[in-house]
């Protein structure tokens, strides 16, 4: 059973479009992270959110942690080909240690 | 500063053999975590070491083990390899743990079991 479900699983969009990726769970997490992974490389940490309702912005990326700390979203504004990659959320809780989401594979076409 | 270094990058082993993978963390980082990534199961947490002690463990069989040395370098061992162990094995280092706001992954070791 996957504890962190991401949607959509795949996304192919044109350069300049906006998109949102979701990370959902029925469990509460004490913190949640988002990573981007490119082929042949390890994941790169984008952000860590720890407070319910928290919103963090990183240039064109906006991250939100749900009020109940069970879900999170990643919004990209004006996507660029350099945003292409596998996006992963990961959550920490006392019970489940450290769990990764199912992943969203994004392709941005020029 | 130097990043997380994993060796070797690629490895081919035969079913039933054992394998040892190495991870050198960023200088000053005391936490090293190991992960298995496969197309079917995604990225799964194996275990985490902090100051030479295993602090957290994922849901993997006892064939998967690890250790951490006093210089924070870590090794992961898989005994009696199975075909299903073929995967990209990643390690990450951080100051305090995988949930750290500054956690860095290596490029991984791609293990193929034939």
PDB file of C-alpha atoms in Angstrom:
ATOM      1  CA  UNK A   1       0.000   0.000   0.000  1.00  0.00           C
ATOM      2  CA  UNK A   2       1.386   3.344  -1.100  1.00  0.00           C
ATOM      3  CA  UNK A   3       1.052   5.857   1.702  1.00  0.00           C
ATOM      4  CA  UNK A   4       1.796   8.906  -0.440  1.00  0.00           C
ATOM      5  CA  UNK A   5      -0.121   9.020  -3.704  1.00  0.00           C
ATOM      6  CA  UNK A   6       0.931  11.541  -6.299  1.00  0.00           C
ATOM      7  CA  UNK A   7      -1.177  12.774  -9.170  1.00  0.00           C
ATOM      8  CA  UNK A   8      -0.992  12.985 -12.022  1.00  0.00           C
ATOM      9  CA  UNK A   9       1.424  10.143 -12.706  1.00  0.00           C
ATOM     10  CA  UNK A  10       2.506  11.635 -16.036  1.00  0.00           C
ATOM     11  CA  UNK A  11       2.211  15.152 -17.396  1.00  0.00           C
ATOM     12  CA  UNK A  12       3.252  16.538 -20.769  1.00  0.00           C
ATOM     13  CA  UNK A  13       2.720  20.239 -21.310  1.00  0.00           C
ATOM     14  CA  UNK A  14       3.874  23.077 -23.538  1.00  0.00           C
ATOM     15  CA  UNK A  15       6.412  25.635 -22.413  1.00  0.00           C
ATOM     16  CA  UNK A  16       4.709  28.543 -20.680  1.00  0.00           C
ATOM     17  CA  UNK A  17       1.797  26.563 -19.256  1.00  0.00           C
ATOM     18  CA  UNK A  18       1.045  26.270 -15.552  1.00  0.00           C
ATOM     19  CA  UNK A  19       0.669  22.971 -13.720  1.00  0.00           C
ATOM     20  CA  UNK A  20      -0.036  21.541 -10.290  1.00  0.00           C
ATOM     21  CA  UNK A  21       1.156  18.239  -8.858  1.00  0.00           C
ATOM     22  CA  UNK A  22      -0.550  16.725  -5.832  1.00  0.00           C
ATOM     23  CA  UNK A  23       0.719  14.518  -3.025  1.00  0.00           C
ATOM     24  CA  UNK A  24      -1.979  12.927  -0.865  1.00  0.00           C
ATOM     25  CA  UNK A  25      -2.094  10.625   2.127  1.00  0.00           C
ATOM     26  CA  UNK A  26      -4.526   9.438   4.742  1.00  0.00           C
ATOM     27  CA  UNK A  27      -1.758   9.752   7.312  1.00  0.00           C
ATOM     28  CA  UNK A  28      -0.408  12.813   9.086  1.00  0.00           C
ATOM     29  CA  UNK A  29       3.203  13.733   8.418  1.00  0.00           C
ATOM     30  CA  UNK A  30       5.397  15.871  10.626  1.00  0.00           C
ATOM     31  CA  UNK A  31       7.178  17.246   7.573  1.00  0.00           C
ATOM     32  CA  UNK A  32       7.054  16.865   3.841  1.00  0.00           C
ATOM     33  CA  UNK A  33       9.662  17.396   1.168  1.00  0.00           C
ATOM     34  CA  UNK A  34       9.632  17.796  -2.600  1.00  0.00           C
ATOM     35  CA  UNK A  35      12.431  16.564  -4.842  1.00  0.00           C
ATOM     36  CA  UNK A  36      13.168  16.692  -8.571  1.00  0.00           C
ATOM     37  CA  UNK A  37      15.137  13.884 -10.161  1.00  0.00           C
ATOM     38  CA  UNK A  38      16.653  13.910 -13.638  1.00  0.00           C
ATOM     39  CA  UNK A  39      17.670  10.756 -15.528  1.00  0.00           C
ATOM     40  CA  UNK A  40      20.893   9.233 -14.233  1.00  0.00           C
ATOM     41  CA  UNK A  41      21.005  11.527 -11.222  1.00  0.00           C
ATOM     42  CA  UNK A  42      19.948  11.386  -7.606  1.00  0.00           C
ATOM     43  CA  UNK A  43      16.954  13.452  -6.427  1.00  0.00           C
ATOM     44  CA  UNK A  44      17.587  17.100  -5.612  1.00  0.00           C
ATOM     45  CA  UNK A  45      15.757  18.550  -2.629  1.00  0.00           C
ATOM     46  CA  UNK A  46      13.565  21.509  -3.593  1.00  0.00           C
ATOM     47  CA  UNK A  47      11.800  22.365  -0.345  1.00  0.00           C
ATOM     48  CA  UNK A  48      10.835  21.149   3.121  1.00  0.00           C
ATOM     49  CA  UNK A  49       7.510  22.153   4.689  1.00  0.00           C
ATOM     50  CA  UNK A  50       6.739  21.490   8.333  1.00  0.00           C
ATOM     51  CA  UNK A  51       3.745  23.607   9.354  1.00  0.00           C
ATOM     52  CA  UNK A  52       0.149  22.861   8.352  1.00  0.00           C
ATOM     53  CA  UNK A  53      -1.043  25.475   5.856  1.00  0.00           C
ATOM     54  CA  UNK A  54       2.512  26.561   5.092  1.00  0.00           C
ATOM     55  CA  UNK A  55       3.194  28.030   1.645  1.00  0.00           C
ATOM     56  CA  UNK A  56       6.728  28.356   0.285  1.00  0.00           C
ATOM     57  CA  UNK A  57       7.780  29.940  -2.981  1.00  0.00           C
ATOM     58  CA  UNK A  58      10.928  29.134  -4.902  1.00  0.00           C
ATOM     59  CA  UNK A  59      11.033  31.341  -8.011  1.00  0.00           C
ATOM     60  CA  UNK A  60       8.302  29.891 -10.270  1.00  0.00           C
ATOM     61  CA  UNK A  61       7.537  26.995  -7.884  1.00  0.00           C
ATOM     62  CA  UNK A  62       4.962  27.283  -5.104  1.00  0.00           C
ATOM     63  CA  UNK A  63       4.650  24.576  -2.468  1.00  0.00           C
ATOM     64  CA  UNK A  64       1.784  24.167  -0.044  1.00  0.00           C
ATOM     65  CA  UNK A  65       1.369  21.859   2.955  1.00  0.00           C
ATOM     66  CA  UNK A  66      -2.238  21.011   3.782  1.00  0.00           C
ATOM     67  CA  UNK A  67      -3.771  22.327   7.002  1.00  0.00           C
ATOM     68  CA  UNK A  68      -4.095  18.781   8.350  1.00  0.00           C
ATOM     69  CA  UNK A  69      -0.553  17.875   7.231  1.00  0.00           C
ATOM     70  CA  UNK A  70      -1.864  14.983   5.114  1.00  0.00           C
ATOM     71  CA  UNK A  71      -1.354  16.474   1.662  1.00  0.00           C
ATOM     72  CA  UNK A  72       0.778  18.859  -0.316  1.00  0.00           C
ATOM     73  CA  UNK A  73       0.857  20.482  -3.725  1.00  0.00           C
ATOM     74  CA  UNK A  74       3.502  21.826  -6.039  1.00  0.00           C
ATOM     75  CA  UNK A  75       2.495  24.513  -8.528  1.00  0.00           C
ATOM     76  CA  UNK A  76       4.774  25.553 -11.378  1.00  0.00           C
ATOM     77  CA  UNK A  77       4.083  28.798 -13.186  1.00  0.00           C
ATOM     78  CA  UNK A  78       5.151  29.264 -16.803  1.00  0.00           C
ATOM     79  CA  UNK A  79       6.855  25.890 -17.073  1.00  0.00           C
ATOM     80  CA  UNK A  80      10.158  25.680 -18.927  1.00  0.00           C
ATOM     81  CA  UNK A  81      11.906  22.688 -20.566  1.00  0.00           C
ATOM     82  CA  UNK A  82      14.411  22.774 -17.695  1.00  0.00           C
ATOM     83  CA  UNK A  83      11.577  21.819 -15.329  1.00  0.00           C
ATOM     84  CA  UNK A  84      11.362  18.402 -16.990  1.00  0.00           C
ATOM     85  CA  UNK A  85      11.986  15.557 -14.575  1.00  0.00           C
ATOM     86  CA  UNK A  86      10.537  13.212 -12.002  1.00  0.00           C
ATOM     87  CA  UNK A  87       8.941  15.058  -9.076  1.00  0.00           C
ATOM     88  CA  UNK A  88       8.796  13.198  -5.788  1.00  0.00           C
ATOM     89  CA  UNK A  89       7.229  14.091  -2.481  1.00  0.00           C
ATOM     90  CA  UNK A  90       8.523  12.475   0.712  1.00  0.00           C
ATOM     91  CA  UNK A  91       7.026  12.502   4.170  1.00  0.00           C
ATOM     92  CA  UNK A  92       8.302  11.890   7.672  1.00  0.00           C
ATOM     93  CA  UNK A  93       6.258  10.544  10.519  1.00  0.00           C
ATOM     94  CA  UNK A  94       7.049   8.761  13.724  1.00  0.00           C
ATOM     95  CA  UNK A  95       5.286   5.619  12.574  1.00  0.00           C
ATOM     96  CA  UNK A  96       6.345   5.320   8.969  1.00  0.00           C
ATOM     97  CA  UNK A  97       9.804   6.770   9.203  1.00  0.00           C
ATOM     98  CA  UNK A  98      10.477   8.192   5.749  1.00  0.00           C
ATOM     99  CA  UNK A  99       8.151   7.541   2.803  1.00  0.00           C
ATOM    100  CA  UNK A 100       8.407   8.632  -0.803  1.00  0.00           C
ATOM    101  CA  UNK A 101       5.459   9.324  -3.055  1.00  0.00           C
ATOM    102  CA  UNK A 102       4.671   7.444  -6.238  1.00  0.00           C
ATOM    103  CA  UNK A 103       6.187  10.186  -8.402  1.00  0.00           C
ATOM    104  CA  UNK A 104       5.042  12.511 -11.180  1.00  0.00           C
ATOM    105  CA  UNK A 105       6.938  12.455 -14.425  1.00  0.00           C
ATOM    106  CA  UNK A 106       6.814  15.900 -16.054  1.00  0.00           C
ATOM    107  CA  UNK A 107       7.838  16.718 -19.602  1.00  0.00           C
ATOM    108  CA  UNK A 108       7.814  20.320 -20.769  1.00  0.00           C
ATOM    109  CA  UNK A 109       7.913  20.715 -24.541  1.00  0.00           C
ATOM    110  CA  UNK A 110       9.651  23.705 -26.124  1.00  0.00           C
TER     111      UNK A 110
ATOM    112  CA  UNK B   1      32.189  21.614  -1.306  1.00  0.00           C
ATOM    113  CA  UNK B   2      32.350  18.043  -2.581  1.00  0.00           C
ATOM    114  CA  UNK B   3      29.027  16.267  -2.972  1.00  0.00           C
ATOM    115  CA  UNK B   4      27.907  12.819  -1.943  1.00  0.00           C
ATOM    116  CA  UNK B   5      29.995  10.151  -3.656  1.00  0.00           C
ATOM    117  CA  UNK B   6      28.727   6.661  -4.336  1.00  0.00           C
ATOM    118  CA  UNK B   7      30.882   3.841  -5.636  1.00  0.00           C
ATOM    119  CA  UNK B   8      30.746   1.980  -7.844  1.00  0.00           C
ATOM    120  CA  UNK B   9      28.359   3.645 -10.305  1.00  0.00           C
ATOM    121  CA  UNK B  10      27.449   0.405 -12.038  1.00  0.00           C
ATOM    122  CA  UNK B  11      27.612  -3.198 -10.917  1.00  0.00           C
ATOM    123  CA  UNK B  12      26.577  -6.535 -12.407  1.00  0.00           C
ATOM    124  CA  UNK B  13      26.277  -9.504 -10.065  1.00  0.00           C
ATOM    125  CA  UNK B  14      25.003 -13.048 -10.294  1.00  0.00           C
ATOM    126  CA  UNK B  15      22.030 -14.320  -8.329  1.00  0.00           C
ATOM    127  CA  UNK B  16      23.170 -15.713  -4.975  1.00  0.00           C
ATOM    128  CA  UNK B  17      26.230 -13.499  -4.706  1.00  0.00           C
ATOM    129  CA  UNK B  18      26.631 -10.680  -2.237  1.00  0.00           C
ATOM    130  CA  UNK B  19      27.470  -7.034  -2.907  1.00  0.00           C
ATOM    131  CA  UNK B  20      28.804  -4.062  -0.964  1.00  0.00           C
ATOM    132  CA  UNK B  21      28.083  -0.482  -1.984  1.00  0.00           C
ATOM    133  CA  UNK B  22      29.848   2.572  -0.606  1.00  0.00           C
ATOM    134  CA  UNK B  23      28.698   6.098   0.188  1.00  0.00           C
ATOM    135  CA  UNK B  24      30.908   9.012   1.191  1.00  0.00           C
ATOM    136  CA  UNK B  25      28.800  11.841   2.630  1.00  0.00           C
ATOM    137  CA  UNK B  26      29.413  15.549   2.510  1.00  0.00           C
ATOM    138  CA  UNK B  27      32.062  16.581   5.016  1.00  0.00           C
ATOM    139  CA  UNK B  28      30.485  17.298   8.385  1.00  0.00           C
ATOM    140  CA  UNK B  29      27.282  15.355   7.693  1.00  0.00           C
ATOM    141  CA  UNK B  30      26.622  12.643  10.261  1.00  0.00           C
ATOM    142  CA  UNK B  31      23.425  11.160   8.826  1.00  0.00           C
ATOM    143  CA  UNK B  32      23.529   8.786   5.870  1.00  0.00           C
ATOM    144  CA  UNK B  33      20.352   7.244   4.476  1.00  0.00           C
ATOM    145  CA  UNK B  34      20.043   4.502   1.885  1.00  0.00           C
ATOM    146  CA  UNK B  35      17.243   4.022  -0.645  1.00  0.00           C
ATOM    147  CA  UNK B  36      16.258   1.555  -3.336  1.00  0.00           C
ATOM    148  CA  UNK B  37      14.653   2.869  -6.516  1.00  0.00           C
ATOM    149  CA  UNK B  38      12.891   0.578  -8.997  1.00  0.00           C
ATOM    150  CA  UNK B  39      10.373   1.291 -11.763  1.00  0.00           C
ATOM    151  CA  UNK B  40       7.751  -0.833 -10.033  1.00  0.00           C
ATOM    152  CA  UNK B  41       8.096   0.188  -6.393  1.00  0.00           C
ATOM    153  CA  UNK B  42       9.507   3.683  -6.758  1.00  0.00           C
ATOM    154  CA  UNK B  43      11.878   5.058  -4.177  1.00  0.00           C
ATOM    155  CA  UNK B  44      11.904   3.184  -0.886  1.00  0.00           C
ATOM    156  CA  UNK B  45      13.753   3.941   2.325  1.00  0.00           C
ATOM    157  CA  UNK B  46      16.153   1.195   3.415  1.00  0.00           C
ATOM    158  CA  UNK B  47      17.802   2.542   6.565  1.00  0.00           C
ATOM    159  CA  UNK B  48      19.514   5.517   8.103  1.00  0.00           C
ATOM    160  CA  UNK B  49      22.718   5.732  10.076  1.00  0.00           C
ATOM    161  CA  UNK B  50      23.681   8.534  12.411  1.00  0.00           C
ATOM    162  CA  UNK B  51      27.010   8.628  14.215  1.00  0.00           C
ATOM    163  CA  UNK B  52      27.703   4.942  13.473  1.00  0.00           C
ATOM    164  CA  UNK B  53      24.303   3.779  14.765  1.00  0.00           C
ATOM    165  CA  UNK B  54      21.363   2.559  12.730  1.00  0.00           C
ATOM    166  CA  UNK B  55      18.617   4.924  13.764  1.00  0.00           C
ATOM    167  CA  UNK B  56      15.789   4.087  11.371  1.00  0.00           C
ATOM    168  CA  UNK B  57      14.982   1.087   9.244  1.00  0.00           C
ATOM    169  CA  UNK B  58      12.569   0.541   6.391  1.00  0.00           C
ATOM    170  CA  UNK B  59      10.649  -2.578   5.536  1.00  0.00           C
ATOM    171  CA  UNK B  60      13.324  -4.690   3.838  1.00  0.00           C
ATOM    172  CA  UNK B  61      14.486  -8.252   4.572  1.00  0.00           C
ATOM    173  CA  UNK B  62      17.537  -8.956   6.704  1.00  0.00           C
ATOM    174  CA  UNK B  63      19.605  -9.605   3.555  1.00  0.00           C
ATOM    175  CA  UNK B  64      19.956  -5.841   3.390  1.00  0.00           C
ATOM    176  CA  UNK B  65      22.337  -4.464   5.972  1.00  0.00           C
ATOM    177  CA  UNK B  66      24.592  -1.515   6.437  1.00  0.00           C
ATOM    178  CA  UNK B  67      27.115   0.133   8.633  1.00  0.00           C
ATOM    179  CA  UNK B  68      28.670   3.513   9.190  1.00  0.00           C
ATOM    180  CA  UNK B  69      32.254   4.255  10.061  1.00  0.00           C
ATOM    181  CA  UNK B  70      33.671   6.893  12.381  1.00  0.00           C
ATOM    182  CA  UNK B  71      34.350   9.197   9.425  1.00  0.00           C
ATOM    183  CA  UNK B  72      30.618   8.936   8.519  1.00  0.00           C
ATOM    184  CA  UNK B  73      31.274   6.923   5.361  1.00  0.00           C
ATOM    185  CA  UNK B  74      28.690   4.211   5.010  1.00  0.00           C
ATOM    186  CA  UNK B  75      28.452   0.864   3.312  1.00  0.00           C
ATOM    187  CA  UNK B  76      25.413  -1.140   2.336  1.00  0.00           C
ATOM    188  CA  UNK B  77      25.542  -4.891   1.900  1.00  0.00           C
ATOM    189  CA  UNK B  78      23.081  -7.180   0.174  1.00  0.00           C
ATOM    190  CA  UNK B  79      23.597 -10.910   0.638  1.00  0.00           C
ATOM    191  CA  UNK B  80      22.188 -13.771  -1.426  1.00  0.00           C
ATOM    192  CA  UNK B  81      21.218 -11.511  -4.297  1.00  0.00           C
ATOM    193  CA  UNK B  82      17.888 -12.054  -6.036  1.00  0.00           C
ATOM    194  CA  UNK B  83      16.837 -10.877  -9.485  1.00  0.00           C
ATOM    195  CA  UNK B  84      14.420  -8.470  -7.812  1.00  0.00           C
ATOM    196  CA  UNK B  85      17.293  -6.670  -6.130  1.00  0.00           C
ATOM    197  CA  UNK B  86      18.192  -5.083  -9.447  1.00  0.00           C
ATOM    198  CA  UNK B  87      17.711  -1.386  -8.802  1.00  0.00           C
ATOM    199  CA  UNK B  88      19.297   2.014  -8.432  1.00  0.00           C
ATOM    200  CA  UNK B  89      20.632   2.323  -4.895  1.00  0.00           C
ATOM    201  CA  UNK B  90      20.879   5.868  -3.641  1.00  0.00           C
ATOM    202  CA  UNK B  91      22.359   7.326  -0.529  1.00  0.00           C
ATOM    203  CA  UNK B  92      21.767  10.760   0.940  1.00  0.00           C
ATOM    204  CA  UNK B  93      23.645  12.700   3.562  1.00  0.00           C
ATOM    205  CA  UNK B  94      22.545  15.446   5.905  1.00  0.00           C
ATOM    206  CA  UNK B  95      23.419  17.021   9.212  1.00  0.00           C
ATOM    207  CA  UNK B  96      20.551  15.661  11.264  1.00  0.00           C
ATOM    208  CA  UNK B  97      18.435  13.216   9.237  1.00  0.00           C
ATOM    209  CA  UNK B  98      16.572  12.560   5.955  1.00  0.00           C
ATOM    210  CA  UNK B  99      13.995  15.200   6.902  1.00  0.00           C
ATOM    211  CA  UNK B 100      16.710  17.843   7.119  1.00  0.00           C
ATOM    212  CA  UNK B 101      16.247  20.981   5.075  1.00  0.00           C
ATOM    213  CA  UNK B 102      19.702  20.318   3.672  1.00  0.00           C
ATOM    214  CA  UNK B 103      19.756  16.749   2.407  1.00  0.00           C
ATOM    215  CA  UNK B 104      21.834  15.742  -0.590  1.00  0.00           C
ATOM    216  CA  UNK B 105      21.706  12.604  -2.697  1.00  0.00           C
ATOM    217  CA  UNK B 106      24.513  10.879  -4.541  1.00  0.00           C
ATOM    218  CA  UNK B 107      24.193   9.784  -8.155  1.00  0.00           C
ATOM    219  CA  UNK B 108      23.497   6.222  -7.123  1.00  0.00           C
ATOM    220  CA  UNK B 109      24.828   2.774  -7.863  1.00  0.00           C
ATOM    221  CA  UNK B 110      22.939   0.854 -10.512  1.00  0.00           C
ATOM    222  CA  UNK B 111      22.957  -2.814  -9.572  1.00  0.00           C
ATOM    223  CA  UNK B 112      21.957  -5.451 -12.083  1.00  0.00           C
ATOM    224  CA  UNK B 113      21.474  -9.022 -10.877  1.00  0.00           C
ATOM    225  CA  UNK B 114      21.590 -11.675 -13.584  1.00  0.00           C
TER     226      UNK B 114
END
